[in-house]
XYZ file of C-alpha atoms in Angstrom:
657
model
C -134.123 111.803 65.653
C -131.069 110.082 67.025
C -129.476 112.364 69.561
C -126.762 111.248 71.968
C -125.666 114.684 73.179
C -126.936 114.588 76.756
C -124.054 116.331 78.527
C -121.552 114.962 81.046
C -122.309 113.158 84.268
C -122.588 115.438 87.272
C -123.581 115.079 90.946
C -127.015 116.409 90.068
C -127.485 113.350 87.858
C -129.019 111.289 90.632
C -132.004 113.595 91.087
C -132.497 113.903 87.343
C -132.374 110.160 86.903
C -134.922 109.757 89.676
C -137.471 111.743 87.709
C -137.082 109.567 84.601
C -140.353 107.884 83.572
C -140.801 104.141 83.729
C -141.285 102.111 80.558
C -145.076 102.243 81.024
C -144.950 105.968 81.612
C -142.707 106.398 78.568
C -145.395 104.829 76.382
C -147.994 107.188 77.843
C -145.614 110.085 77.177
C -145.248 109.008 73.552
C -149.034 108.998 73.144
C -149.243 112.431 74.752
C -146.530 113.769 72.434
C -148.305 112.388 69.345
C -151.515 114.082 70.459
C -149.815 117.427 71.148
C -147.760 117.346 67.945
C -150.957 116.994 65.922
C -152.566 119.808 67.936
C -149.557 122.109 67.417
C -148.686 120.953 63.875
C -149.709 124.292 62.399
C -147.132 125.997 64.644
C -144.429 123.469 63.682
C -143.744 122.496 67.303
C -142.322 118.999 67.760
C -140.801 117.365 70.800
C -137.183 116.141 70.797
C -136.788 112.402 70.288
C -135.657 111.849 73.888
C -138.634 113.663 75.456
C -140.816 110.581 75.962
C -138.014 108.725 77.716
C -136.684 111.595 79.839
C -139.433 114.162 80.495
C -142.469 114.000 82.710
C -145.981 114.591 81.333
C -146.048 118.041 82.981
C -142.754 118.979 81.336
C -144.026 117.837 77.947
C -147.172 119.957 78.234
C -145.141 122.957 79.423
C -142.826 122.585 76.429
C -145.705 122.716 73.899
C -147.623 125.479 75.732
C -144.465 127.632 75.710
C -144.069 127.193 71.941
C -141.009 125.043 72.514
C -139.196 127.626 74.628
C -139.316 125.835 77.991
C -137.493 122.494 78.111
C -136.004 120.652 81.098
C -132.215 120.235 81.153
C -130.915 117.103 79.423
C -130.313 113.975 81.440
C -126.598 113.350 82.018
C -124.856 110.240 80.792
C -124.483 107.369 83.198
C -120.974 106.537 84.360
C -119.420 103.312 83.115
C -119.790 101.700 86.509
C -122.179 102.519 89.322
C -123.268 100.634 92.416
C -126.655 98.989 92.520
C -128.280 96.392 90.289
C -125.807 95.171 87.711
C -125.916 92.838 84.759
C -123.092 91.269 82.807
C -122.623 93.020 79.437
C -122.867 91.058 76.200
C -119.619 89.784 74.809
C -119.704 92.425 72.061
C -119.201 95.231 74.600
C -116.814 93.488 76.985
C -113.956 95.689 75.786
C -115.862 98.897 76.602
C -117.131 98.295 80.125
C -118.153 95.359 82.237
C -121.377 96.263 83.980
C -124.686 97.939 83.238
C -127.319 99.512 85.455
C -130.309 100.289 83.175
C -131.579 96.704 83.032
C -134.900 97.356 81.327
C -133.332 99.404 78.533
C -130.515 96.887 78.076
C -132.905 93.937 77.724
C -134.818 95.731 74.960
C -131.599 96.774 73.200
C -130.254 93.226 73.277
C -133.533 91.955 71.822
C -133.054 94.309 68.874
C -129.469 93.140 68.384
C -130.640 89.534 68.318
C -133.651 90.226 66.094
C -131.779 92.148 63.425
C -128.628 90.017 63.468
C -126.008 91.120 60.981
C -127.176 94.100 58.933
C -125.162 95.432 56.008
C -124.628 99.187 56.157
C -123.014 101.587 53.657
C -119.510 100.673 54.843
C -120.003 97.028 55.782
C -121.757 95.194 58.642
C -123.327 97.469 61.264
C -121.744 97.325 64.716
C -123.658 98.972 67.546
C -121.440 101.370 69.496
C -122.845 100.786 72.954
C -121.141 103.800 74.515
C -122.508 106.087 71.838
C -126.085 104.828 72.102
C -126.345 104.104 75.822
C -129.040 106.774 76.234
C -130.738 106.559 72.847
C -134.445 105.711 73.085
C -135.119 102.151 71.984
C -137.184 103.303 69.008
C -134.199 105.204 67.599
C -131.980 102.144 67.845
C -134.705 100.185 66.057
C -134.886 102.865 63.341
C -131.087 102.886 63.006
C -131.010 99.144 62.426
C -134.028 99.093 60.110
C -132.480 101.759 57.881
C -129.076 100.050 57.693
C -127.513 102.837 59.718
C -128.911 105.617 57.515
C -132.293 106.673 58.854
C -132.498 109.451 61.461
C -135.831 110.965 62.439
C -135.940 114.662 61.644
C -138.695 116.911 60.356
C -138.597 118.493 56.910
C -139.915 121.842 55.726
C -143.159 122.105 53.794
C -142.501 122.369 50.059
C -144.712 124.222 47.590
C -145.962 122.429 44.489
C -143.255 122.215 41.808
C -143.421 124.916 39.164
C -143.474 124.361 35.426
C -143.906 121.015 33.736
C -144.156 118.505 36.570
C -143.646 115.601 34.177
C -140.082 116.533 33.212
C -137.019 115.448 35.154
C -133.362 115.758 34.274
C -131.083 112.719 34.407
C -129.163 112.432 37.655
C -125.387 112.664 37.390
C -124.321 111.480 40.848
C -124.836 108.414 42.974
C -127.037 108.677 46.068
C -125.342 109.668 49.284
C -126.664 107.838 52.369
C -127.200 111.046 54.331
C -129.709 112.320 51.747
C -132.319 109.948 53.192
C -132.001 111.267 56.751
C -135.266 113.236 56.483
C -137.252 110.341 55.045
C -139.002 109.068 58.177
C -142.550 108.133 59.035
C -142.702 110.989 61.575
C -141.667 113.598 59.018
C -143.944 112.104 56.367
C -146.988 112.155 58.623
C -146.401 115.788 59.615
C -145.952 116.945 56.030
C -149.022 114.996 54.880
C -151.144 116.615 57.593
C -149.821 120.130 57.072
C -150.386 119.919 53.324
C -153.901 118.624 53.978
C -154.816 121.728 55.983
C -155.058 123.929 52.889
C -155.747 121.421 50.109
C -158.922 121.625 48.029
C -161.247 118.657 47.717
C -160.943 116.607 44.521
C -163.424 117.874 41.956
C -165.607 114.773 42.270
C -165.859 114.940 46.102
C -167.140 117.460 48.635
C -168.087 117.789 52.302
C -171.572 116.656 51.298
C -170.301 113.109 50.719
C -171.087 110.968 53.734
C -167.567 109.656 54.396
C -166.017 113.131 54.320
C -168.823 114.499 56.473
C -168.189 111.843 59.134
C -164.420 112.432 59.054
C -164.818 116.199 59.412
C -167.292 115.773 62.281
C -164.751 113.500 64.010
C -162.044 116.187 63.542
C -159.772 113.785 61.689
C -156.904 115.587 59.937
C -156.813 115.247 56.192
C -153.584 113.891 54.690
C -152.133 114.468 51.224
C -149.720 112.049 49.655
C -146.089 113.215 49.541
C -143.096 112.037 47.516
C -139.544 112.102 48.856
C -137.149 113.924 46.548
C -133.533 112.819 47.122
C -132.225 115.949 45.362
C -133.797 118.367 47.843
C -133.862 115.824 50.712
C -137.436 116.799 51.537
C -140.971 115.653 50.912
C -142.725 117.324 48.004
C -146.207 117.224 46.588
C -148.038 118.338 43.491
C -151.649 119.392 43.130
C -151.691 117.206 40.025
C -151.159 114.195 42.252
C -150.349 110.881 40.599
C -151.841 107.916 38.823
C -154.393 107.205 41.564
C -154.528 110.443 43.592
C -155.142 114.123 42.882
C -156.844 115.806 39.956
C -154.966 113.748 37.349
C -156.569 110.628 38.790
C -160.045 112.199 38.765
C -159.809 113.381 35.159
C -157.998 110.457 33.548
C -158.656 107.391 35.701
C -162.014 108.237 37.240
C -160.600 107.891 40.785
C -161.365 110.557 43.415
C -159.996 110.067 46.949
C -159.864 112.084 50.163
C -157.818 110.544 52.981
C -157.828 111.173 56.739
C -155.531 109.922 59.498
C -157.120 108.522 62.661
C -154.273 108.630 65.193
C -156.392 107.061 67.948
C -156.805 103.870 65.898
C -153.657 104.248 63.767
C -155.728 103.792 60.645
C -156.347 105.615 57.389
C -159.911 106.574 56.491
C -160.555 107.228 52.805
C -163.537 108.533 50.870
C -163.541 107.035 47.375
C -165.765 107.861 44.424
C -165.426 106.537 40.871
C -166.191 108.679 37.832
C -167.130 107.864 34.249
C -163.508 107.216 33.239
C -163.359 104.195 35.532
C -165.849 102.378 33.303
C -165.559 98.712 32.438
C -166.269 99.519 28.803
C -167.979 102.022 26.534
C -168.517 102.989 22.910
C -170.344 105.765 21.084
C -173.778 104.659 22.328
C -173.541 102.694 25.584
C -171.267 102.161 28.543
C -170.850 99.293 30.958
C -172.048 100.734 34.255
C -169.551 98.877 36.456
C -166.057 99.943 37.477
C -163.231 98.070 35.753
C -161.471 95.627 38.088
C -158.095 97.102 37.190
C -159.306 100.552 38.226
C -160.400 99.141 41.593
C -156.937 97.600 42.083
C -155.284 100.939 41.275
C -157.316 102.772 43.907
C -156.910 100.101 46.583
C -153.138 99.791 46.155
C -152.858 103.569 46.485
C -154.769 103.530 49.792
C -152.829 100.516 51.121
C -149.515 102.176 50.273
C -150.534 105.444 51.932
C -151.526 103.585 55.118
C -148.088 101.923 55.118
C -146.309 105.253 54.594
C -148.199 106.940 57.422
C -147.920 104.074 59.892
C -144.507 102.495 59.258
C -142.199 103.747 56.497
C -142.673 106.297 53.672
C -140.061 104.679 51.399
C -141.704 101.452 50.223
C -142.414 99.455 47.078
C -145.243 97.000 46.417
C -144.279 93.317 46.171
C -147.559 91.444 46.820
C -151.264 92.256 46.576
C -154.475 90.278 47.154
C -158.003 91.389 46.287
C -161.280 89.694 47.245
C -164.384 91.324 45.768
C -167.742 90.814 47.462
C -169.825 93.252 45.421
C -169.360 95.181 42.165
C -168.512 98.879 42.350
C -170.340 101.493 40.332
C -170.024 105.161 39.470
C -170.847 108.246 41.542
C -171.339 106.337 44.824
C -169.114 107.239 47.773
C -167.337 104.312 49.431
C -165.631 104.262 52.839
C -162.237 102.558 53.163
C -160.530 101.714 56.457
C -156.856 100.773 56.092
C -154.177 99.784 58.612
C -150.517 98.806 58.310
C -147.796 97.349 60.523
C -144.266 96.037 60.337
C -144.213 92.459 59.037
C -142.785 90.384 61.879
C -143.331 86.961 60.351
C -140.398 84.579 60.351
C -137.818 85.484 57.732
C -139.091 89.030 57.172
C -136.485 90.596 59.476
C -138.257 93.929 59.516
C -137.790 94.402 55.777
C -141.492 94.385 54.875
C -144.715 96.171 55.786
C -148.135 94.512 55.675
C -151.266 96.571 55.019
C -154.930 95.645 54.816
C -158.198 97.419 54.116
C -161.931 96.906 53.897
C -164.184 98.973 51.609
C -167.871 99.488 52.387
C -170.854 101.220 50.847
C -173.125 103.598 52.735
C -175.344 100.713 53.827
C -172.358 99.127 55.577
C -172.014 96.213 53.171
C -168.468 94.995 52.530
C -167.595 95.652 48.887
C -164.100 94.192 48.996
C -161.157 93.288 51.223
C -157.585 93.870 50.108
C -154.125 93.182 51.532
C -150.634 94.102 50.366
C -147.004 93.583 51.295
C -144.418 96.299 50.709
C -140.623 96.209 50.681
C -138.852 98.817 52.804
C -136.172 100.149 50.467
C -134.036 101.330 53.358
C -133.926 97.833 54.827
C -131.802 96.622 51.919
C -129.045 99.214 52.374
C -128.187 102.228 50.206
C -126.182 100.376 47.546
C -128.345 97.270 47.198
C -129.863 96.495 43.786
C -133.261 96.319 45.471
C -132.537 99.095 47.958
C -131.999 102.824 47.704
C -129.787 102.529 44.622
C -132.630 100.864 42.691
C -135.068 103.474 43.975
C -132.719 106.275 42.918
C -132.149 104.756 39.483
C -135.874 104.391 38.938
C -136.304 108.160 39.285
C -133.994 108.921 36.361
C -133.882 108.427 32.609
C -131.088 108.889 30.090
C -133.725 110.078 27.617
C -136.307 112.910 27.869
C -139.124 112.046 30.262
C -141.851 111.573 27.670
C -142.918 108.634 25.578
C -142.906 109.123 21.828
C -146.340 108.958 20.244
C -146.268 107.371 16.817
C -148.805 107.064 14.050
C -151.109 104.082 13.795
C -149.485 100.685 13.298
C -152.564 98.536 13.871
C -155.269 96.802 11.884
C -158.350 98.545 10.547
C -161.733 98.190 12.202
C -163.726 95.317 10.789
C -167.213 95.614 9.239
C -169.006 93.456 11.832
C -168.772 95.897 14.729
C -171.787 95.980 17.049
C -171.705 99.257 18.947
C -175.165 99.143 20.529
C -177.804 96.459 21.197
C -180.693 96.292 18.763
C -183.095 97.621 21.431
C -181.119 100.890 21.694
C -182.630 103.324 19.191
C -181.673 106.864 18.225
C -184.443 108.216 20.435
C -183.456 106.033 23.412
C -184.082 102.611 24.937
C -186.913 100.497 23.498
C -187.937 98.777 26.740
C -190.699 96.789 25.036
C -188.236 95.234 22.577
C -185.815 94.512 25.411
C -188.534 92.705 27.377
C -189.539 90.646 24.326
C -185.902 89.640 23.747
C -185.582 88.557 27.377
C -188.517 86.204 26.908
C -186.842 84.513 23.922
C -184.205 81.803 24.075
C -180.596 82.622 23.215
C -177.363 80.625 23.198
C -176.318 79.747 26.758
C -173.511 77.278 26.157
C -170.325 78.868 27.478
C -167.901 77.432 24.894
C -170.219 78.320 22.005
C -170.502 81.841 23.398
C -166.698 81.962 23.577
C -166.555 81.031 19.870
C -168.970 83.863 19.063
C -166.971 86.251 21.223
C -163.705 85.302 19.542
C -165.104 85.736 16.036
C -166.660 89.116 16.824
C -163.551 90.431 18.595
C -161.133 89.319 15.881
C -163.362 90.728 13.146
C -163.486 94.092 14.924
C -159.695 94.149 15.411
C -157.743 96.810 17.284
C -157.864 100.048 15.318
C -155.934 102.990 16.791
C -155.026 106.368 15.355
C -152.011 106.663 17.661
C -149.505 104.281 19.210
C -146.835 104.188 21.884
C -144.996 101.531 19.853
C -142.442 102.681 17.257
C -143.025 101.281 13.732
C -139.951 99.067 14.051
C -140.816 97.595 17.464
C -139.304 94.122 17.254
C -141.646 92.249 19.567
C -144.943 93.770 18.364
C -143.986 93.077 14.738
C -143.038 89.538 15.720
C -146.513 88.968 17.197
C -148.255 90.490 14.169
C -146.280 88.267 11.775
C -146.760 85.014 13.742
C -149.069 82.724 11.678
C -150.167 80.789 14.778
C -151.676 83.897 16.378
C -154.857 85.864 15.674
C -155.504 89.434 16.707
C -154.937 91.878 18.170
C -158.379 92.448 19.615
C -160.194 94.880 21.897
C -162.606 94.241 24.720
C -166.180 93.171 23.942
C -169.102 92.557 26.269
C -171.755 89.883 25.876
C -175.255 91.382 25.993
C -177.438 88.811 27.807
C -180.635 90.437 26.569
C -180.020 90.211 22.833
C -177.201 87.663 22.825
C -175.019 90.071 20.794
C -171.340 90.809 21.367
C -170.915 94.552 21.932
C -167.664 96.192 20.853
C -166.114 98.371 23.578
C -163.202 100.177 21.891
C -162.990 102.684 24.756
C -162.796 100.446 27.789
C -160.501 101.296 30.687
C -157.663 99.488 28.874
C -158.708 99.605 25.217
C -157.763 101.819 22.314
C -156.732 105.439 22.134
C -158.441 106.441 25.386
C -156.373 104.044 27.498
C -153.191 105.391 25.946
C -154.097 109.071 26.218
C -155.621 109.052 29.711
C -153.903 106.146 31.438
C -150.596 105.933 29.595
C -151.010 102.267 28.596
C -150.714 100.739 25.121
C -151.485 97.022 25.375
C -151.928 94.714 22.340
C -152.754 91.060 22.868
C -152.933 88.162 20.413
C -154.594 84.767 20.827
C -153.143 81.332 20.136
C -156.413 79.406 19.485
C -154.820 75.958 19.546
C -152.857 76.428 22.764
C -155.558 78.514 24.446
C -152.995 81.145 25.493
C -152.495 84.825 24.742
C -149.347 86.835 24.056
C -149.149 90.605 24.353
C -146.889 93.612 23.878
C -147.015 96.484 26.361
C -145.623 100.028 26.630
C -146.181 102.938 29.040
C -146.111 106.719 28.742
C -145.678 109.348 31.457
C -149.439 109.127 32.146
C -148.762 105.836 33.962
C -146.199 107.168 36.435
C -146.731 106.840 40.160
C -146.488 110.539 41.000
C -146.449 113.742 38.992
C -142.702 114.408 38.896
C -140.997 110.991 38.983
C -140.396 108.123 36.556
C -141.711 105.228 38.632
C -144.640 103.337 37.086
C -147.579 103.030 39.482
C -148.592 99.432 40.308
C -152.093 100.227 39.024
C -151.282 100.012 35.288
C -149.601 96.624 35.771
C -152.550 95.326 37.790
C -154.861 96.683 35.104
C -153.004 94.830 32.350
C -152.962 91.547 34.296
C -156.661 91.895 35.123
C -157.572 92.631 31.496
C -155.318 89.939 29.991
C -156.685 87.177 32.232
C -160.318 88.242 31.810
C -160.071 88.505 28.013
C -158.426 85.085 27.705
C -161.276 83.573 29.716
C -163.905 85.298 27.576
C -162.279 84.189 24.316
C -161.603 80.580 25.298
C -164.067 79.525 28.043
C -167.049 81.910 28.270
C -167.696 85.682 28.076
C -169.712 85.283 31.279
C -166.557 84.952 33.428
C -165.961 87.637 36.046
C -162.983 88.159 38.369
C -163.769 87.324 42.008
C -160.246 87.166 43.437
C -157.020 88.678 42.199
C -153.475 88.182 43.462
C -150.265 89.965 42.485
C -147.453 87.500 43.178
C -144.443 89.475 41.943
C -143.749 93.127 41.214
C -140.457 94.965 40.598
C -141.194 98.660 40.255
C -137.532 99.609 39.716
C -137.470 97.474 36.541
C -140.487 99.128 34.872
C -140.023 102.357 32.923
C -141.574 104.717 30.421
C -140.771 104.004 26.765
C -139.762 100.322 26.999
C -141.540 97.297 25.497
C -142.661 94.453 27.793
C -143.996 90.978 26.993
C -147.253 89.670 28.451
C -147.940 85.901 28.578
C -151.302 84.579 29.807
C -152.599 81.015 30.286
C -155.315 79.056 32.077
C -154.086 76.924 34.976
C -157.396 75.453 36.196
C -160.715 74.776 34.476
C -162.670 71.830 35.847
C -165.757 71.055 33.710
C -168.946 72.035 35.508
C -167.121 73.882 38.278
C -167.671 77.647 38.374
C -164.111 78.630 39.395
C -161.455 79.112 36.720
C -157.873 80.215 37.478
C -155.669 82.078 35.054
C -152.130 83.441 35.420
C -150.266 86.257 33.687
C -146.532 87.025 33.588
C -144.974 90.293 32.344
C -141.288 90.263 31.377
C -138.603 92.467 29.872
C -137.004 91.538 26.558
C -134.188 89.739 28.419
C -136.679 87.528 30.280
C -136.605 89.375 33.605
C -139.994 89.030 35.290
C -141.244 92.481 36.327
C -144.781 91.511 37.361
C -146.875 88.357 37.719
C -150.390 87.714 38.908
C -153.201 85.209 39.189
C -156.921 85.790 38.692
C -159.657 83.571 40.029
C -162.719 83.817 37.822
C -166.317 82.970 38.576
C -168.329 81.814 35.559
C -171.709 83.433 36.192
C -173.330 81.187 33.579
C -172.262 78.043 35.461
C -173.537 79.563 38.709
C -176.850 81.148 37.626
C -177.706 79.350 34.399
C -180.347 81.268 32.450
C -180.597 83.734 35.349
C -177.343 85.273 34.187
C -179.321 87.229 31.588
C -180.458 89.673 34.279
C -176.995 90.336 35.695
C -175.483 92.827 33.244
C -176.012 96.585 33.559
C -175.783 98.568 30.336
C -176.724 102.246 30.219
C -177.196 104.740 27.410
C -174.461 107.346 27.007
């Protein structure tokens, strides 16, 4: 951490200064310290923040080998004036002293002053006290600026999993105090993540037999477990339940199993990922769509990107942008390898306030399945009292009502009589392959707009029947949509069967019906405006959608899931049910504005559809009742019918349940 207590200048100072490492040696010392801290993490031995700048490599090794007992004496402060090389001080320090001797350090410090400019701290603009920080390592000055004068690197104690109901949290009565974030650093986060990983069990859907985990274990990579910073206790905490996209909750309810490892030599996160049955694109009583829902993929990838950013740059971040490019579909029970990296965003105008992360996912054959990038806001960079800084983060952890969404009785339409739950070639005794082959040899409708008409009729006839609801009976916006004569719906996801030409009802898709509400905490109803070609939806969340087990911050995954589903369903109902998402971009996201038990509005429209061209673009905007945009995204669809023609009939994978 930041530590300026180095003693007074003494005659012995010259010899001590002579043994100080050069800038190149300091970097090598930092690498050595990182290596030794990982080696001695189990013994909780960590070097002081000034060790890299002031100790030799031999002294560093001696310190760790002695269990932290043997440390060289601190380097004394430099006098205000000394003979030798001198440089004129910046104007800001002219009143303190006139000359400087540590030229290399001063040049780097001045670069930071120029790069950060004027930063607002808790009590006004930050002013660097040059006398106080004259022997701080450069990285600590950088951290001090980046955290608006709050962040100080210290380690925190390992916390056990919270006891009792992890989904309950009392309302906070006090405002955040800046010092409560002093333990929230990337160094402390990384240590806690590694130490927790030493004793953690594998997710129930993964084991050391999976190829990615086997390779990571053979490479001696430490496993890391996601932590969450609790401002009340001022420490990192974790729960075996995990969160929306990590831990056993994610395995059981979202079909997402992950095991993450930190590669310190490459500064990258390695993740083993396996999808389970609850990640399905769609299912009913007889069949399921044997491909992972795009929204489920986004949930998993954002989780990995965020963890890479926490481990590499800053643990206190919030998603603001996300881009997904899919090369291949993902399916169940296969293990995928993800490699993710993150770094401080140094593009013009970022001013150190953002982190950029990227990843590539591959199958066991080495094929790229998808590439994903994200941009995260560093909450500390906005100052403790900023609306988008720590105050917003603090507020988002609390509720003035009990932390549980009310579950109401059904307030939706009854299931229609025209439901098709299984293709005609699926019999009670199993699949009739002969009938399926005969159907494939016959002609069916292959005009996209006519198929969209069939899809719309089947979906609206089936309706959206639910036995439970997250919406209260008097929800103003949902009732407004249901009473609007220009709208039809609501409807649930259907899938076009290219073998029989039928539209298959999928009331239990990843975002449809009771299952989505019970397992993923999402109740989404959308209605179609046939004349305008747009859709309008109402959306609510329960505690099942929260980011982590004991906080009230909605994970980005549910929002990405809603945007993915809303855009895809609009395309299927208005252009062709053969459209599939190839690229997805989240353009706006405000996590501190999204809470359990509130109703949000979802508006979706097509922005590009050129006749004959296979690429269609659709956008979706999610707002609060007052019009505040909380999330927005754009999906680029590929119409497989326009690309493959009649060959599209062999592209869909449907399996018996």
